[in-house]
Amino acid sequence: MKWNVVFGSVGMALVAMASTALAGDKTKSEQAFDRLTSLKGEWNGQIDGVNTTLIYTLTANGSALMEQCRPEKRPEMITMFTVDHDHLLATHYCSARNQPQMETPPITDAQKPLAFSLVRVTGIKSPDDLHNTGLAMIQEGNDHLTQEWSYQHRGKIGKNIFHFTRVR
């Protein structure tokens, strides 16, 4: 009976050590995604003067971070973040009814702000239609987030900067 307790304790210790070792083997892109998942929860801010709530949820067995953007009295939008080899992907399901797909360059420093650039956009009728072309995610501590969205509309390029504060 004592041997069962000893072997059980040794087995649990080995599992704990293996889990720690595996966590240390994460790629830079996985580490950057882990930092992004620290956004889980609810955030408040304004988009173009409209009170807006962001809700971040980890889904798909921890492989995707979903951002729900809920502006008051405007359509909701969703952005999905995932890891793809040495970079991160962001697909934005826009209220303009298109889906910009963006990616970071290869992640070499998991602590730097994440900058996503347009790879392609689906659901767009004309290149002149409004569509996002980039996103920078700047985490400022645990409770402040800045998003810099770049866009193109009728041949003109622009940028919107939004600030959010963690609610919970």
GROMACS .gro file of C-alpha atoms in nm:
model
  168
    1MET     CA    1   0.000   0.000   0.000
    2LYS     CA    2   0.283   0.240   0.086
    3TRP     CA    3   0.447   0.167  -0.249
    4ASN     CA    4   0.126   0.273  -0.431
    5VAL     CA    5   0.138   0.608  -0.253
    6VAL     CA    6   0.509   0.651  -0.334
    7PHE     CA    7   0.466   0.557  -0.702
    8GLY     CA    8   0.156   0.777  -0.728
    9SER     CA    9   0.342   1.073  -0.582
   10VAL     CA   10   0.642   1.018  -0.810
   11GLY     CA   11   0.410   0.989  -1.112
   12MET     CA   12   0.234   1.316  -1.028
   13ALA     CA   13   0.568   1.491  -0.983
   14LEU     CA   14   0.687   1.366  -1.326
   15VAL     CA   15   0.367   1.488  -1.493
   16ALA     CA   16   0.411   1.832  -1.332
   17MET     CA   17   0.775   1.852  -1.444
   18ALA     CA   18   0.684   1.744  -1.799
   19SER     CA   19   0.412   2.012  -1.818
   20THR     CA   20   0.660   2.278  -1.708
   21ALA     CA   21   0.915   2.157  -1.962
   22LEU     CA   22   0.659   2.165  -2.243
   23ALA     CA   23   0.556   2.519  -2.150
   24GLY     CA   24   0.921   2.624  -2.183
   25ASP     CA   25   0.931   2.479  -2.536
   26LYS     CA   26   0.674   2.721  -2.677
   27THR     CA   27   0.762   2.908  -2.993
   28LYS     CA   28   0.780   3.288  -2.997
   29SER     CA   29   0.447   3.299  -3.182
   30GLU     CA   30   0.285   3.075  -2.916
   31GLN     CA   31   0.429   3.300  -2.645
   32ALA     CA   32   0.288   3.608  -2.824
   33PHE     CA   33  -0.051   3.434  -2.851
   34ASP     CA   34  -0.039   3.353  -2.478
   35ARG     CA   35   0.022   3.723  -2.408
   36LEU     CA   36  -0.273   3.811  -2.634
   37THR     CA   37  -0.495   3.567  -2.443
   38SER     CA   38  -0.429   3.771  -2.127
   39LEU     CA   39  -0.691   4.007  -2.276
   40LYS     CA   40  -0.965   3.758  -2.178
   41GLY     CA   41  -1.250   3.947  -2.021
   42GLU     CA   42  -1.444   4.266  -2.085
   43TRP     CA   43  -1.311   4.606  -2.196
   44ASN     CA   44  -1.478   4.944  -2.246
   45GLY     CA   45  -1.386   5.233  -2.473
   46GLN     CA   46  -1.518   5.444  -2.758
   47ILE     CA   47  -1.510   5.397  -3.132
   48ASP     CA   48  -1.586   5.718  -3.322
   49GLY     CA   49  -1.757   5.862  -3.012
   50VAL     CA   50  -1.972   5.552  -2.963
   51ASN     CA   51  -1.945   5.358  -2.634
   52THR     CA   52  -1.806   5.018  -2.721
   53THR     CA   53  -1.749   4.695  -2.531
   54LEU     CA   54  -1.487   4.440  -2.631
   55ILE     CA   55  -1.523   4.086  -2.498
   56TYR     CA   56  -1.232   3.845  -2.536
   57THR     CA   57  -1.299   3.472  -2.508
   58LEU     CA   58  -1.058   3.182  -2.552
   59THR     CA   59  -1.225   2.912  -2.764
   60ALA     CA   60  -1.156   2.602  -2.978
   61ASN     CA   61  -0.967   2.421  -2.703
   62GLY     CA   62  -0.745   2.724  -2.644
   63SER     CA   63  -0.640   2.760  -3.009
   64ALA     CA   64  -0.835   3.076  -3.092
   65LEU     CA   65  -0.900   3.406  -2.917
   66MET     CA   66  -1.232   3.565  -3.015
   67GLU     CA   67  -1.286   3.938  -2.983
   68GLN     CA   68  -1.648   4.052  -2.987
   69CYS     CA   69  -1.671   4.423  -3.062
   70ARG     CA   70  -2.008   4.558  -2.948
   71PRO     CA   71  -2.063   4.927  -3.026
   72GLU     CA   72  -2.387   5.068  -2.879
   73LYS     CA   73  -2.665   5.073  -3.139
   74ARG     CA   74  -2.436   4.947  -3.415
   75PRO     CA   75  -2.373   4.599  -3.557
   76GLU     CA   76  -2.139   4.367  -3.369
   77MET     CA   77  -1.808   4.261  -3.524
   78ILE     CA   78  -1.585   3.962  -3.450
   79THR     CA   79  -1.209   3.921  -3.482
   80MET     CA   80  -1.050   3.577  -3.444
   81PHE     CA   81  -0.680   3.546  -3.350
   82THR     CA   82  -0.482   3.223  -3.401
   83VAL     CA   83  -0.125   3.096  -3.427
   84ASP     CA   84   0.007   2.988  -3.768
   85HIS     CA   85   0.361   2.855  -3.746
   86ASP     CA   86   0.592   3.151  -3.671
   87HIS     CA   87   0.328   3.427  -3.693
   88LEU     CA   88  -0.024   3.513  -3.575
   89LEU     CA   89  -0.335   3.550  -3.788
   90ALA     CA   90  -0.633   3.780  -3.737
   91THR     CA   91  -0.955   3.746  -3.935
   92HIS     CA   92  -1.195   4.036  -3.886
   93TYR     CA   93  -1.565   3.980  -3.957
   94CYS     CA   94  -1.659   4.341  -4.027
   95SER     CA   95  -1.994   4.516  -4.015
   96ALA     CA   96  -1.906   4.630  -4.370
   97ARG     CA   97  -1.974   4.263  -4.459
   98ASN     CA   98  -1.620   4.176  -4.560
   99GLN     CA   99  -1.350   3.971  -4.392
  100PRO     CA  100  -0.995   4.109  -4.394
  101GLN     CA  101  -0.744   3.838  -4.316
  102MET     CA  102  -0.427   3.975  -4.165
  103GLU     CA  103  -0.101   3.832  -4.030
  104THR     CA  104   0.201   3.942  -3.834
  105PRO     CA  105   0.551   3.908  -3.969
  106PRO     CA  106   0.740   3.617  -3.812
  107ILE     CA  107   0.742   3.672  -3.435
  108THR     CA  108   1.096   3.722  -3.306
  109ASP     CA  109   1.009   3.901  -2.981
  110ALA     CA  110   0.694   3.780  -2.804
  111GLN     CA  111   0.675   4.100  -2.594
  112LYS     CA  112   0.655   4.353  -2.879
  113PRO     CA  113   0.319   4.500  -2.984
  114LEU     CA  114   0.153   4.288  -3.250
  115ALA     CA  115   0.116   4.443  -3.595
  116PHE     CA  116  -0.107   4.263  -3.845
  117SER     CA  117  -0.103   4.345  -4.217
  118LEU     CA  118  -0.357   4.255  -4.481
  119VAL     CA  119  -0.304   3.928  -4.667
  120ARG     CA  120  -0.638   3.921  -4.846
  121VAL     CA  121  -0.997   4.030  -4.800
  122THR     CA  122  -1.302   3.819  -4.877
  123GLY     CA  123  -1.660   3.936  -4.923
  124ILE     CA  124  -1.558   4.262  -5.087
  125LYS     CA  125  -1.739   4.371  -5.404
  126SER     CA  126  -1.487   4.632  -5.521
  127PRO     CA  127  -1.135   4.735  -5.412
  128ASP     CA  128  -1.287   5.081  -5.351
  129ASP     CA  129  -1.517   4.942  -5.080
  130LEU     CA  130  -1.426   5.021  -4.720
  131HIS     CA  131  -1.204   4.750  -4.574
  132ASN     CA  132  -0.947   4.724  -4.297
  133THR     CA  133  -0.587   4.675  -4.404
  134GLY     CA  134  -0.405   4.641  -4.074
  135LEU     CA  135  -0.428   4.623  -3.697
  136ALA     CA  136  -0.178   4.701  -3.423
  137MET     CA  137  -0.256   4.562  -3.076
  138ILE     CA  138  -0.071   4.753  -2.805
  139GLN     CA  139  -0.112   4.612  -2.456
  140GLU     CA  140  -0.026   4.867  -2.190
  141GLY     CA  141  -0.004   4.667  -1.870
  142ASN     CA  142  -0.294   4.444  -1.769
  143ASP     CA  143  -0.571   4.702  -1.789
  144HIS     CA  144  -0.513   4.920  -2.097
  145LEU     CA  145  -0.531   4.831  -2.464
  146THR     CA  146  -0.484   5.044  -2.773
  147GLN     CA  147  -0.596   4.926  -3.114
  148GLU     CA  148  -0.475   5.102  -3.429
  149TRP     CA  149  -0.687   5.000  -3.727
  150SER     CA  150  -0.575   5.104  -4.075
  151TYR     CA  151  -0.823   5.101  -4.361
  152GLN     CA  152  -0.872   5.183  -4.725
  153HIS     CA  153  -1.182   5.341  -4.881
  154ARG     CA  154  -1.219   5.474  -5.236
  155GLY     CA  155  -0.844   5.477  -5.282
  156LYS     CA  156  -0.778   5.670  -4.963
  157ILE     CA  157  -0.584   5.526  -4.670
  158GLY     CA  158  -0.664   5.611  -4.310
  159LYS     CA  159  -0.612   5.506  -3.949
  160ASN     CA  160  -0.835   5.494  -3.642
  161ILE     CA  161  -0.692   5.469  -3.291
  162PHE     CA  162  -0.906   5.333  -3.009
  163HIS     CA  163  -0.829   5.305  -2.635
  164PHE     CA  164  -0.990   5.050  -2.406
  165THR     CA  165  -0.981   4.988  -2.031
  166ARG     CA  166  -1.041   4.652  -1.866
  167VAL     CA  167  -1.375   4.625  -1.685
  168ARG     CA  168  -1.330   4.264  -1.569
   0.00000   0.00000   0.00000
